[in-house]
PDB file of C-alpha atoms in Angstrom:
ATOM      1  CA  UNK A  50     -32.720  27.192  -4.298  1.00  0.00           C
ATOM      2  CA  UNK A  51     -30.744  24.352  -5.945  1.00  0.00           C
ATOM      3  CA  UNK A  52     -27.977  22.878  -4.525  1.00  0.00           C
ATOM      4  CA  UNK A  53     -24.508  23.388  -6.267  1.00  0.00           C
ATOM      5  CA  UNK A  54     -22.768  20.461  -8.310  1.00  0.00           C
ATOM      6  CA  UNK A  55     -20.343  18.755  -6.601  1.00  0.00           C
ATOM      7  CA  UNK A  56     -16.734  20.630  -7.910  1.00  0.00           C
ATOM      8  CA  UNK A  57     -14.757  17.436  -7.537  1.00  0.00           C
ATOM      9  CA  UNK A  58     -14.565  13.950  -8.953  1.00  0.00           C
ATOM     10  CA  UNK A  59     -15.722  11.555  -6.243  1.00  0.00           C
ATOM     11  CA  UNK A  60     -18.014  14.353  -4.303  1.00  0.00           C
ATOM     12  CA  UNK A  61     -21.481  13.022  -2.656  1.00  0.00           C
ATOM     13  CA  UNK A  62     -24.706  13.617  -5.128  1.00  0.00           C
ATOM     14  CA  UNK A  63     -26.911  16.107  -3.364  1.00  0.00           C
ATOM     15  CA  UNK A  64     -30.543  16.109  -3.766  1.00  0.00           C
ATOM     16  CA  UNK A  65     -31.728  19.322  -5.724  1.00  0.00           C
ATOM     17  CA  UNK A  66     -34.747  20.200  -3.616  1.00  0.00           C
ATOM     18  CA  UNK A  67     -33.400  19.791   0.119  1.00  0.00           C
ATOM     19  CA  UNK A  68     -29.377  19.575   0.136  1.00  0.00           C
ATOM     20  CA  UNK A  69     -29.501  16.433   1.518  1.00  0.00           C
ATOM     21  CA  UNK A  70     -26.125  14.673   0.848  1.00  0.00           C
ATOM     22  CA  UNK A  71     -26.686  11.322  -0.739  1.00  0.00           C
ATOM     23  CA  UNK A  72     -24.178   8.307  -1.984  1.00  0.00           C
ATOM     24  CA  UNK A  73     -24.363   5.675  -4.400  1.00  0.00           C
ATOM     25  CA  UNK A  74     -24.476   2.149  -2.469  1.00  0.00           C
ATOM     26  CA  UNK A  75     -21.070   0.546  -2.747  1.00  0.00           C
ATOM     27  CA  UNK A  76     -20.548  -3.316  -3.109  1.00  0.00           C
ATOM     28  CA  UNK A  77     -17.073  -4.810  -3.647  1.00  0.00           C
ATOM     29  CA  UNK A  78     -16.090  -7.820  -5.354  1.00  0.00           C
ATOM     30  CA  UNK A  79     -12.661  -9.762  -4.139  1.00  0.00           C
ATOM     31  CA  UNK A  80     -10.868 -12.733  -5.988  1.00  0.00           C
ATOM     32  CA  UNK A  81      -7.957 -14.739  -5.541  1.00  0.00           C
ATOM     33  CA  UNK A  82      -6.094 -17.099  -7.366  1.00  0.00           C
ATOM     34  CA  UNK A  83      -3.301 -19.571  -6.524  1.00  0.00           C
ATOM     35  CA  UNK A  84      -1.111 -21.601  -9.115  1.00  0.00           C
ATOM     36  CA  UNK A  85       1.285 -24.331  -8.329  1.00  0.00           C
ATOM     37  CA  UNK A  86       4.542 -24.504 -10.609  1.00  0.00           C
ATOM     38  CA  UNK A  87       6.541 -27.519 -10.419  1.00  0.00           C
ATOM     39  CA  UNK A  88      10.059 -29.226 -11.830  1.00  0.00           C
ATOM     40  CA  UNK A  89      12.693 -31.457 -11.123  1.00  0.00           C
ATOM     41  CA  UNK A  90      11.375 -31.487  -7.258  1.00  0.00           C
ATOM     42  CA  UNK A  91      11.158 -28.146  -6.888  1.00  0.00           C
ATOM     43  CA  UNK A  92       7.642 -26.029  -6.656  1.00  0.00           C
ATOM     44  CA  UNK A  93       6.690 -22.462  -5.979  1.00  0.00           C
ATOM     45  CA  UNK A  94       3.295 -20.562  -5.920  1.00  0.00           C
ATOM     46  CA  UNK A  95       2.113 -17.627  -6.970  1.00  0.00           C
ATOM     47  CA  UNK A  96      -1.326 -15.386  -6.129  1.00  0.00           C
ATOM     48  CA  UNK A  97      -3.295 -13.185  -7.798  1.00  0.00           C
ATOM     49  CA  UNK A  98      -5.589 -10.775  -5.474  1.00  0.00           C
ATOM     50  CA  UNK A  99      -8.401  -8.322  -6.989  1.00  0.00           C
ATOM     51  CA  UNK A 100     -10.635  -6.538  -4.635  1.00  0.00           C
ATOM     52  CA  UNK A 101     -12.522  -3.352  -6.523  1.00  0.00           C
ATOM     53  CA  UNK A 102     -16.144  -2.083  -6.510  1.00  0.00           C
ATOM     54  CA  UNK A 103     -18.594  -4.170  -8.601  1.00  0.00           C
ATOM     55  CA  UNK A 104     -19.899  -1.386 -10.470  1.00  0.00           C
ATOM     56  CA  UNK A 105     -16.616  -0.403 -11.957  1.00  0.00           C
ATOM     57  CA  UNK A 106     -15.778  -3.627 -14.181  1.00  0.00           C
ATOM     58  CA  UNK A 107     -16.763  -7.468 -14.316  1.00  0.00           C
ATOM     59  CA  UNK A 108     -13.723  -9.623 -13.210  1.00  0.00           C
ATOM     60  CA  UNK A 109     -12.067 -11.846 -15.240  1.00  0.00           C
ATOM     61  CA  UNK A 110     -10.741 -14.984 -13.302  1.00  0.00           C
ATOM     62  CA  UNK A 111      -9.199 -16.484 -16.411  1.00  0.00           C
ATOM     63  CA  UNK A 112      -6.592 -13.788 -16.671  1.00  0.00           C
ATOM     64  CA  UNK A 113      -6.056 -13.487 -13.251  1.00  0.00           C
ATOM     65  CA  UNK A 114      -5.380 -17.362 -12.857  1.00  0.00           C
ATOM     66  CA  UNK A 115      -2.366 -17.112 -15.723  1.00  0.00           C
ATOM     67  CA  UNK A 116      -1.371 -13.966 -14.011  1.00  0.00           C
ATOM     68  CA  UNK A 117      -0.803 -16.404 -10.791  1.00  0.00           C
ATOM     69  CA  UNK A 118       0.894 -18.967 -13.165  1.00  0.00           C
ATOM     70  CA  UNK A 119       3.057 -17.008 -14.430  1.00  0.00           C
ATOM     71  CA  UNK A 120       3.866 -15.596 -11.318  1.00  0.00           C
ATOM     72  CA  UNK A 121       4.396 -19.362  -9.768  1.00  0.00           C
ATOM     73  CA  UNK A 122       6.277 -20.676 -13.479  1.00  0.00           C
ATOM     74  CA  UNK A 123       8.940 -17.408 -13.068  1.00  0.00           C
ATOM     75  CA  UNK A 124      10.427 -18.486  -9.946  1.00  0.00           C
ATOM     76  CA  UNK A 125      11.458 -21.902 -11.141  1.00  0.00           C
ATOM     77  CA  UNK A 126      15.217 -22.062 -10.893  1.00  0.00           C
ATOM     78  CA  UNK A 127      15.464 -20.339  -7.946  1.00  0.00           C
ATOM     79  CA  UNK A 128      18.189 -19.649  -6.060  1.00  0.00           C
ATOM     80  CA  UNK A 129      19.853 -17.413  -3.408  1.00  0.00           C
ATOM     81  CA  UNK A 130      22.210 -14.394  -3.596  1.00  0.00           C
ATOM     82  CA  UNK A 131      25.381 -13.529  -1.896  1.00  0.00           C
ATOM     83  CA  UNK A 132      24.793 -11.222   1.612  1.00  0.00           C
ATOM     84  CA  UNK A 133      24.966  -7.438   0.335  1.00  0.00           C
ATOM     85  CA  UNK A 134      23.685  -4.362   0.502  1.00  0.00           C
ATOM     86  CA  UNK A 135      21.626  -3.124  -3.099  1.00  0.00           C
ATOM     87  CA  UNK A 136      18.787  -0.935  -4.183  1.00  0.00           C
ATOM     88  CA  UNK A 137      15.271  -3.107  -3.888  1.00  0.00           C
ATOM     89  CA  UNK A 138      12.507  -2.875  -6.150  1.00  0.00           C
ATOM     90  CA  UNK A 139       8.507  -2.856  -4.622  1.00  0.00           C
ATOM     91  CA  UNK A 140       6.546  -3.975  -6.791  1.00  0.00           C
ATOM     92  CA  UNK A 141       2.659  -3.020  -6.459  1.00  0.00           C
ATOM     93  CA  UNK A 142       2.684  -6.984  -5.379  1.00  0.00           C
ATOM     94  CA  UNK A 143       4.904  -6.333  -2.591  1.00  0.00           C
ATOM     95  CA  UNK A 144       4.990  -2.656  -1.673  1.00  0.00           C
ATOM     96  CA  UNK A 145       1.443  -2.545  -0.060  1.00  0.00           C
ATOM     97  CA  UNK A 146       3.704  -4.859   3.018  1.00  0.00           C
ATOM     98  CA  UNK A 147       5.687  -1.347   3.828  1.00  0.00           C
ATOM     99  CA  UNK A 148       2.345   0.800   3.511  1.00  0.00           C
ATOM    100  CA  UNK A 149       0.301  -1.531   6.123  1.00  0.00           C
ATOM    101  CA  UNK A 150       3.418  -1.181   8.677  1.00  0.00           C
ATOM    102  CA  UNK A 151       3.086   2.411   8.504  1.00  0.00           C
ATOM    103  CA  UNK A 152      -0.829   2.089   9.467  1.00  0.00           C
ATOM    104  CA  UNK A 153      -0.237   1.807  13.474  1.00  0.00           C
ATOM    105  CA  UNK A 154       2.574   3.910  13.568  1.00  0.00           C
ATOM    106  CA  UNK A 155      -0.444   6.769  11.891  1.00  0.00           C
ATOM    107  CA  UNK A 156      -3.192   5.707  14.151  1.00  0.00           C
ATOM    108  CA  UNK A 157      -4.089   8.752  16.203  1.00  0.00           C
ATOM    109  CA  UNK A 158      -4.679   6.693  19.379  1.00  0.00           C
ATOM    110  CA  UNK A 159      -1.266   5.548  19.351  1.00  0.00           C
ATOM    111  CA  UNK A 160       0.365   8.999  18.606  1.00  0.00           C
ATOM    112  CA  UNK A 161      -1.795  10.387  21.756  1.00  0.00           C
ATOM    113  CA  UNK A 162      -0.681   7.298  24.172  1.00  0.00           C
ATOM    114  CA  UNK A 163       2.782   8.317  22.700  1.00  0.00           C
ATOM    115  CA  UNK A 164       2.965   4.755  21.220  1.00  0.00           C
ATOM    116  CA  UNK A 165       4.113   5.527  18.316  1.00  0.00           C
ATOM    117  CA  UNK A 166       7.703   6.550  16.780  1.00  0.00           C
ATOM    118  CA  UNK A 167       5.449   8.885  14.641  1.00  0.00           C
ATOM    119  CA  UNK A 168       4.179  10.857  17.998  1.00  0.00           C
ATOM    120  CA  UNK A 169       5.010  14.777  17.111  1.00  0.00           C
ATOM    121  CA  UNK A 170       6.365  14.570  13.875  1.00  0.00           C
ATOM    122  CA  UNK A 171       3.683  16.678  12.076  1.00  0.00           C
ATOM    123  CA  UNK A 172       5.598  18.745   9.576  1.00  0.00           C
ATOM    124  CA  UNK A 173       8.905  16.616   9.169  1.00  0.00           C
ATOM    125  CA  UNK A 174      10.299  14.677   6.849  1.00  0.00           C
ATOM    126  CA  UNK A 175       9.727  11.282   7.369  1.00  0.00           C
ATOM    127  CA  UNK A 176       9.732  10.032   3.652  1.00  0.00           C
ATOM    128  CA  UNK A 177      11.584  11.010   0.399  1.00  0.00           C
ATOM    129  CA  UNK A 178      10.781  13.748  -1.632  1.00  0.00           C
ATOM    130  CA  UNK A 179       8.128  12.979  -4.363  1.00  0.00           C
ATOM    131  CA  UNK A 180       6.278  10.466  -1.582  1.00  0.00           C
ATOM    132  CA  UNK A 181       2.534  11.198  -1.482  1.00  0.00           C
ATOM    133  CA  UNK A 182       0.251   8.803   0.708  1.00  0.00           C
ATOM    134  CA  UNK A 183      -3.201   9.258   1.143  1.00  0.00           C
ATOM    135  CA  UNK A 184      -6.122   7.671   3.075  1.00  0.00           C
ATOM    136  CA  UNK A 185      -9.052   8.258   0.787  1.00  0.00           C
ATOM    137  CA  UNK A 186     -12.302   6.906   1.332  1.00  0.00           C
ATOM    138  CA  UNK A 187     -14.018   9.196  -1.213  1.00  0.00           C
ATOM    139  CA  UNK A 188     -12.340   6.964  -4.550  1.00  0.00           C
ATOM    140  CA  UNK A 189     -15.489   5.941  -6.091  1.00  0.00           C
ATOM    141  CA  UNK A 190     -12.931   3.344  -7.809  1.00  0.00           C
ATOM    142  CA  UNK A 191     -11.278   1.722  -5.080  1.00  0.00           C
ATOM    143  CA  UNK A 192     -12.842  -1.048  -2.478  1.00  0.00           C
ATOM    144  CA  UNK A 193     -12.423   1.291   0.488  1.00  0.00           C
ATOM    145  CA  UNK A 194     -15.098   3.861  -0.743  1.00  0.00           C
ATOM    146  CA  UNK A 195     -17.570   4.759   2.140  1.00  0.00           C
ATOM    147  CA  UNK A 196     -19.982   7.970   2.973  1.00  0.00           C
ATOM    148  CA  UNK A 197     -18.851   7.921   6.518  1.00  0.00           C
ATOM    149  CA  UNK A 198     -16.936   6.175   8.800  1.00  0.00           C
ATOM    150  CA  UNK A 199     -17.747   4.062  11.618  1.00  0.00           C
ATOM    151  CA  UNK A 200     -18.527   7.049  13.563  1.00  0.00           C
ATOM    152  CA  UNK A 201     -20.809   8.756  11.538  1.00  0.00           C
ATOM    153  CA  UNK A 202     -18.190  11.352   9.996  1.00  0.00           C
ATOM    154  CA  UNK A 203     -18.153  12.062   6.498  1.00  0.00           C
ATOM    155  CA  UNK A 204     -15.411  10.388   4.588  1.00  0.00           C
ATOM    156  CA  UNK A 205     -12.487  12.647   3.193  1.00  0.00           C
ATOM    157  CA  UNK A 206      -9.873  12.527   0.767  1.00  0.00           C
ATOM    158  CA  UNK A 207      -6.873  12.897   3.457  1.00  0.00           C
ATOM    159  CA  UNK A 208      -3.394  13.289   2.710  1.00  0.00           C
ATOM    160  CA  UNK A 209      -1.100  11.845   4.942  1.00  0.00           C
ATOM    161  CA  UNK A 210       2.337  12.498   3.983  1.00  0.00           C
ATOM    162  CA  UNK A 211       3.191  15.289   1.504  1.00  0.00           C
ATOM    163  CA  UNK A 212       6.493  15.319  -0.588  1.00  0.00           C
ATOM    164  CA  UNK A 213       7.884  13.075   2.108  1.00  0.00           C
ATOM    165  CA  UNK A 214       6.290  15.817   5.066  1.00  0.00           C
ATOM    166  CA  UNK A 215       4.126  13.874   7.615  1.00  0.00           C
ATOM    167  CA  UNK A 216       0.851  15.828   7.455  1.00  0.00           C
ATOM    168  CA  UNK A 217      -1.891  14.246   9.541  1.00  0.00           C
ATOM    169  CA  UNK A 218      -2.444  11.181  11.434  1.00  0.00           C
ATOM    170  CA  UNK A 219      -5.458   8.731  10.836  1.00  0.00           C
ATOM    171  CA  UNK A 220      -8.031   9.743  13.718  1.00  0.00           C
ATOM    172  CA  UNK A 221     -11.523   8.725  15.235  1.00  0.00           C
ATOM    173  CA  UNK A 222     -13.431  11.153  17.162  1.00  0.00           C
ATOM    174  CA  UNK A 223     -11.859  10.315  20.227  1.00  0.00           C
ATOM    175  CA  UNK A 224      -8.059  10.912  19.297  1.00  0.00           C
ATOM    176  CA  UNK A 225      -8.911  13.869  17.367  1.00  0.00           C
ATOM    177  CA  UNK A 226     -10.083  15.431  20.020  1.00  0.00           C
ATOM    178  CA  UNK A 227      -7.288  14.376  22.072  1.00  0.00           C
ATOM    179  CA  UNK A 228      -4.775  15.922  19.738  1.00  0.00           C
ATOM    180  CA  UNK A 229      -7.009  18.919  18.841  1.00  0.00           C
ATOM    181  CA  UNK A 230      -7.701  18.353  14.984  1.00  0.00           C
ATOM    182  CA  UNK A 231     -10.725  17.832  12.708  1.00  0.00           C
ATOM    183  CA  UNK A 232     -11.654  13.992  13.027  1.00  0.00           C
ATOM    184  CA  UNK A 233     -10.272  12.119   9.867  1.00  0.00           C
ATOM    185  CA  UNK A 234     -13.257  10.005   9.548  1.00  0.00           C
ATOM    186  CA  UNK A 235     -10.828   6.833  10.399  1.00  0.00           C
ATOM    187  CA  UNK A 236     -13.001   5.007  12.469  1.00  0.00           C
ATOM    188  CA  UNK A 237     -13.963   1.273  11.275  1.00  0.00           C
ATOM    189  CA  UNK A 238     -16.083  -1.256  12.730  1.00  0.00           C
ATOM    190  CA  UNK A 239     -15.901  -4.981  11.909  1.00  0.00           C
ATOM    191  CA  UNK A 240     -19.166  -5.755  12.171  1.00  0.00           C
ATOM    192  CA  UNK A 241     -22.951  -4.199  13.068  1.00  0.00           C
ATOM    193  CA  UNK A 242     -22.492  -5.053  16.865  1.00  0.00           C
ATOM    194  CA  UNK A 243     -18.658  -4.186  17.036  1.00  0.00           C
ATOM    195  CA  UNK A 244     -16.845  -1.364  18.692  1.00  0.00           C
ATOM    196  CA  UNK A 245     -14.944   1.200  16.271  1.00  0.00           C
ATOM    197  CA  UNK A 246     -11.057   0.998  16.012  1.00  0.00           C
ATOM    198  CA  UNK A 247      -9.281   3.324  13.577  1.00  0.00           C
ATOM    199  CA  UNK A 248      -7.861   1.936  10.016  1.00  0.00           C
ATOM    200  CA  UNK A 249      -7.769   2.949   6.845  1.00  0.00           C
ATOM    201  CA  UNK A 250     -10.141   2.966   3.316  1.00  0.00           C
ATOM    202  CA  UNK A 251      -8.318   3.267   0.278  1.00  0.00           C
ATOM    203  CA  UNK A 252      -4.793   3.656   1.299  1.00  0.00           C
ATOM    204  CA  UNK A 253      -2.589   4.041  -1.212  1.00  0.00           C
ATOM    205  CA  UNK A 254       0.523   6.058  -2.372  1.00  0.00           C
ATOM    206  CA  UNK A 255       0.407   8.029  -5.243  1.00  0.00           C
ATOM    207  CA  UNK A 256       2.284   7.281  -8.900  1.00  0.00           C
ATOM    208  CA  UNK A 257       5.178   8.483 -10.332  1.00  0.00           C
ATOM    209  CA  UNK A 258       5.790   9.793 -13.817  1.00  0.00           C
ATOM    210  CA  UNK A 259       8.165   6.733 -14.745  1.00  0.00           C
ATOM    211  CA  UNK A 260       7.298   3.467 -16.375  1.00  0.00           C
ATOM    212  CA  UNK A 261       8.234   0.105 -14.304  1.00  0.00           C
ATOM    213  CA  UNK A 262      10.617  -0.583 -17.107  1.00  0.00           C
ATOM    214  CA  UNK A 263      12.251   2.502 -16.618  1.00  0.00           C
ATOM    215  CA  UNK A 264      12.954   1.768 -13.043  1.00  0.00           C
ATOM    216  CA  UNK A 265      14.947  -1.445 -14.407  1.00  0.00           C
ATOM    217  CA  UNK A 266      16.564  -0.274 -17.127  1.00  0.00           C
ATOM    218  CA  UNK A 267      18.129   2.969 -14.762  1.00  0.00           C
ATOM    219  CA  UNK A 268      19.376  -0.078 -12.344  1.00  0.00           C
ATOM    220  CA  UNK A 269      22.616  -1.555 -12.224  1.00  0.00           C
ATOM    221  CA  UNK A 270      22.270  -4.540  -9.614  1.00  0.00           C
ATOM    222  CA  UNK A 271      19.086  -5.116  -7.632  1.00  0.00           C
ATOM    223  CA  UNK A 272      16.377  -7.215  -5.971  1.00  0.00           C
ATOM    224  CA  UNK A 273      13.130  -6.782  -7.414  1.00  0.00           C
ATOM    225  CA  UNK A 274      10.159  -8.248  -4.986  1.00  0.00           C
ATOM    226  CA  UNK A 275       7.612 -10.432  -6.027  1.00  0.00           C
ATOM    227  CA  UNK A 276       6.646 -11.812  -2.915  1.00  0.00           C
ATOM    228  CA  UNK A 277       7.318 -11.358   0.772  1.00  0.00           C
ATOM    229  CA  UNK A 278       6.750 -13.737   3.842  1.00  0.00           C
ATOM    230  CA  UNK A 279       6.657 -13.051   7.886  1.00  0.00           C
ATOM    231  CA  UNK A 280       6.699  -9.185   7.321  1.00  0.00           C
ATOM    232  CA  UNK A 281       3.775  -8.539  10.119  1.00  0.00           C
ATOM    233  CA  UNK A 282       6.086 -10.742  12.483  1.00  0.00           C
ATOM    234  CA  UNK A 283       6.991  -8.452  15.230  1.00  0.00           C
ATOM    235  CA  UNK A 284       5.815  -5.251  13.665  1.00  0.00           C
ATOM    236  CA  UNK A 285       5.051  -2.314  16.380  1.00  0.00           C
ATOM    237  CA  UNK A 286       4.123   1.038  16.236  1.00  0.00           C
ATOM    238  CA  UNK A 287       6.873   2.076  18.129  1.00  0.00           C
ATOM    239  CA  UNK A 288       9.396   0.399  16.730  1.00  0.00           C
ATOM    240  CA  UNK A 289      10.140   0.814  13.094  1.00  0.00           C
ATOM    241  CA  UNK A 290      11.831  -2.562  12.015  1.00  0.00           C
ATOM    242  CA  UNK A 291      11.011  -4.084   8.987  1.00  0.00           C
ATOM    243  CA  UNK A 292      12.266  -7.454   7.776  1.00  0.00           C
ATOM    244  CA  UNK A 293      11.104 -10.460   5.355  1.00  0.00           C
ATOM    245  CA  UNK A 294      11.898 -13.236   3.880  1.00  0.00           C
ATOM    246  CA  UNK A 295      11.658 -12.302  -0.027  1.00  0.00           C
ATOM    247  CA  UNK A 296      11.461 -13.990  -3.535  1.00  0.00           C
ATOM    248  CA  UNK A 297      11.559 -12.152  -6.610  1.00  0.00           C
ATOM    249  CA  UNK A 298      14.621 -11.355  -9.426  1.00  0.00           C
ATOM    250  CA  UNK A 299      18.215 -10.616  -9.368  1.00  0.00           C
ATOM    251  CA  UNK A 300      18.771  -7.489 -11.479  1.00  0.00           C
ATOM    252  CA  UNK A 301      21.918  -6.713 -13.301  1.00  0.00           C
ATOM    253  CA  UNK A 302      22.197  -3.943 -16.478  1.00  0.00           C
ATOM    254  CA  UNK A 303      18.833  -3.356 -15.880  1.00  0.00           C
ATOM    255  CA  UNK A 304      17.985  -6.857 -16.764  1.00  0.00           C
ATOM    256  CA  UNK A 305      16.741  -9.718 -15.065  1.00  0.00           C
ATOM    257  CA  UNK A 306      19.400 -12.343 -14.607  1.00  0.00           C
ATOM    258  CA  UNK A 307      17.457 -15.039 -12.376  1.00  0.00           C
ATOM    259  CA  UNK A 308      15.058 -15.666  -9.931  1.00  0.00           C
ATOM    260  CA  UNK A 309      15.414 -15.335  -6.428  1.00  0.00           C
ATOM    261  CA  UNK A 310      14.629 -17.410  -2.955  1.00  0.00           C
ATOM    262  CA  UNK A 311      15.998 -18.131   0.184  1.00  0.00           C
ATOM    263  CA  UNK A 312      17.062 -14.343   0.916  1.00  0.00           C
ATOM    264  CA  UNK A 313      15.663 -12.013   3.482  1.00  0.00           C
ATOM    265  CA  UNK A 314      15.711  -8.465   3.486  1.00  0.00           C
ATOM    266  CA  UNK A 315      15.383  -5.688   6.278  1.00  0.00           C
ATOM    267  CA  UNK A 316      15.960  -2.199   7.327  1.00  0.00           C
ATOM    268  CA  UNK A 317      14.685   1.065   9.090  1.00  0.00           C
ATOM    269  CA  UNK A 318      11.097   1.570   7.990  1.00  0.00           C
ATOM    270  CA  UNK A 319      12.000   5.507   7.927  1.00  0.00           C
ATOM    271  CA  UNK A 320      15.064   5.314   6.273  1.00  0.00           C
ATOM    272  CA  UNK A 321      13.491   2.776   3.989  1.00  0.00           C
ATOM    273  CA  UNK A 322      10.644   5.643   3.363  1.00  0.00           C
ATOM    274  CA  UNK A 323      13.300   7.964   3.166  1.00  0.00           C
ATOM    275  CA  UNK A 324      15.391   6.393   0.352  1.00  0.00           C
ATOM    276  CA  UNK A 325      12.777   5.770  -1.841  1.00  0.00           C
ATOM    277  CA  UNK A 326      14.444   7.437  -5.007  1.00  0.00           C
ATOM    278  CA  UNK A 327      11.873   6.270  -8.064  1.00  0.00           C
ATOM    279  CA  UNK A 328       8.222   5.679  -8.053  1.00  0.00           C
ATOM    280  CA  UNK A 329       6.095   3.887 -11.077  1.00  0.00           C
ATOM    281  CA  UNK A 330       2.966   5.512 -12.944  1.00  0.00           C
ATOM    282  CA  UNK A 331       1.622   1.995 -12.548  1.00  0.00           C
ATOM    283  CA  UNK A 332      -0.608   2.703  -9.720  1.00  0.00           C
ATOM    284  CA  UNK A 333      -3.982   0.807  -9.653  1.00  0.00           C
ATOM    285  CA  UNK A 334      -6.673   0.317  -7.245  1.00  0.00           C
ATOM    286  CA  UNK A 335      -7.399  -3.195  -7.106  1.00  0.00           C
ATOM    287  CA  UNK A 336      -7.124  -3.611  -3.260  1.00  0.00           C
ATOM    288  CA  UNK A 337      -7.430  -1.281  -0.281  1.00  0.00           C
ATOM    289  CA  UNK A 338      -3.622  -0.261  -0.046  1.00  0.00           C
ATOM    290  CA  UNK A 339      -1.992  -0.220  -2.887  1.00  0.00           C
ATOM    291  CA  UNK A 340       1.104   1.495  -4.597  1.00  0.00           C
ATOM    292  CA  UNK A 341       2.978   1.641  -7.808  1.00  0.00           C
ATOM    293  CA  UNK A 342       6.513   0.113  -8.022  1.00  0.00           C
ATOM    294  CA  UNK A 343       9.173   1.794  -6.185  1.00  0.00           C
ATOM    295  CA  UNK A 344      12.857   1.621  -5.589  1.00  0.00           C
ATOM    296  CA  UNK A 345      14.417   1.830  -2.582  1.00  0.00           C
ATOM    297  CA  UNK A 346      17.745   3.032  -3.174  1.00  0.00           C
ATOM    298  CA  UNK A 347      20.012   0.277  -0.634  1.00  0.00           C
ATOM    299  CA  UNK A 348      18.657  -1.953   1.692  1.00  0.00           C
ATOM    300  CA  UNK A 349      20.414  -4.907   3.143  1.00  0.00           C
ATOM    301  CA  UNK A 350      19.866  -8.664   1.297  1.00  0.00           C
ATOM    302  CA  UNK A 351      20.743 -11.592   4.133  1.00  0.00           C
ATOM    303  CA  UNK A 352      21.425 -14.374   1.786  1.00  0.00           C
ATOM    304  CA  UNK A 353      24.226 -16.943   1.355  1.00  0.00           C
TER     305      UNK A 353
END
């Protein structure tokens, strides 16, 4: 008898005669452009990175280069702002850093060893309502699309955080068995002869219903981030501290006033996720880890 057709987008194709699950081969392409803008002795760089499946669409290097150039030129004349507490808006260029800081605490092996601040937190609220985070290896338009993980476990569309509540961890066969849960298909091998470790595939925050422009219009004063550096220093699955040098634009009455440099943002990663109060509709799967624009209601900004 023929196999039934897949019921959901991204489901594997099935052979009509023997029900063997078949997947289209995946090849991804990456491109990165970095531009330098100079004026009156000051210079800034702007980068643009894109990684997508080769079958999705052809890359446009000229557009990517122009985008990098606009980002660099927009920072000319940047200056610090006084130390304060204010809303911080993360764009898709910067929001992924918060997501990557969440990976190690979500890893099942760290949870099993009680080396994660998220151990024993399933069913607990760890983010604001409306925050939904997935690791979806079945997303065919994502750069991390795969049929199986590094241990042969079929890939899944795994909900990690649903409406702010922790739903599951990233697991391989060993950590899943110790946690007493089905394996999540999160084992990854760096090469054919490497031992598998736990990591994400297409890791993203689901979009909201508001445009990035509307987020700005609803913000009286804030820092919108265009780049972060050093955020990875000192990160640990045990400690939820987030700190990073930052550049971007100062916002007043919903308008960009001037570019900003020489500041540091910081806080508790848990409190940052719990303080997300606006989520944009501009999610684009152009990297393995991605977010739409979103606003954290308040953070410490260290400047002048």
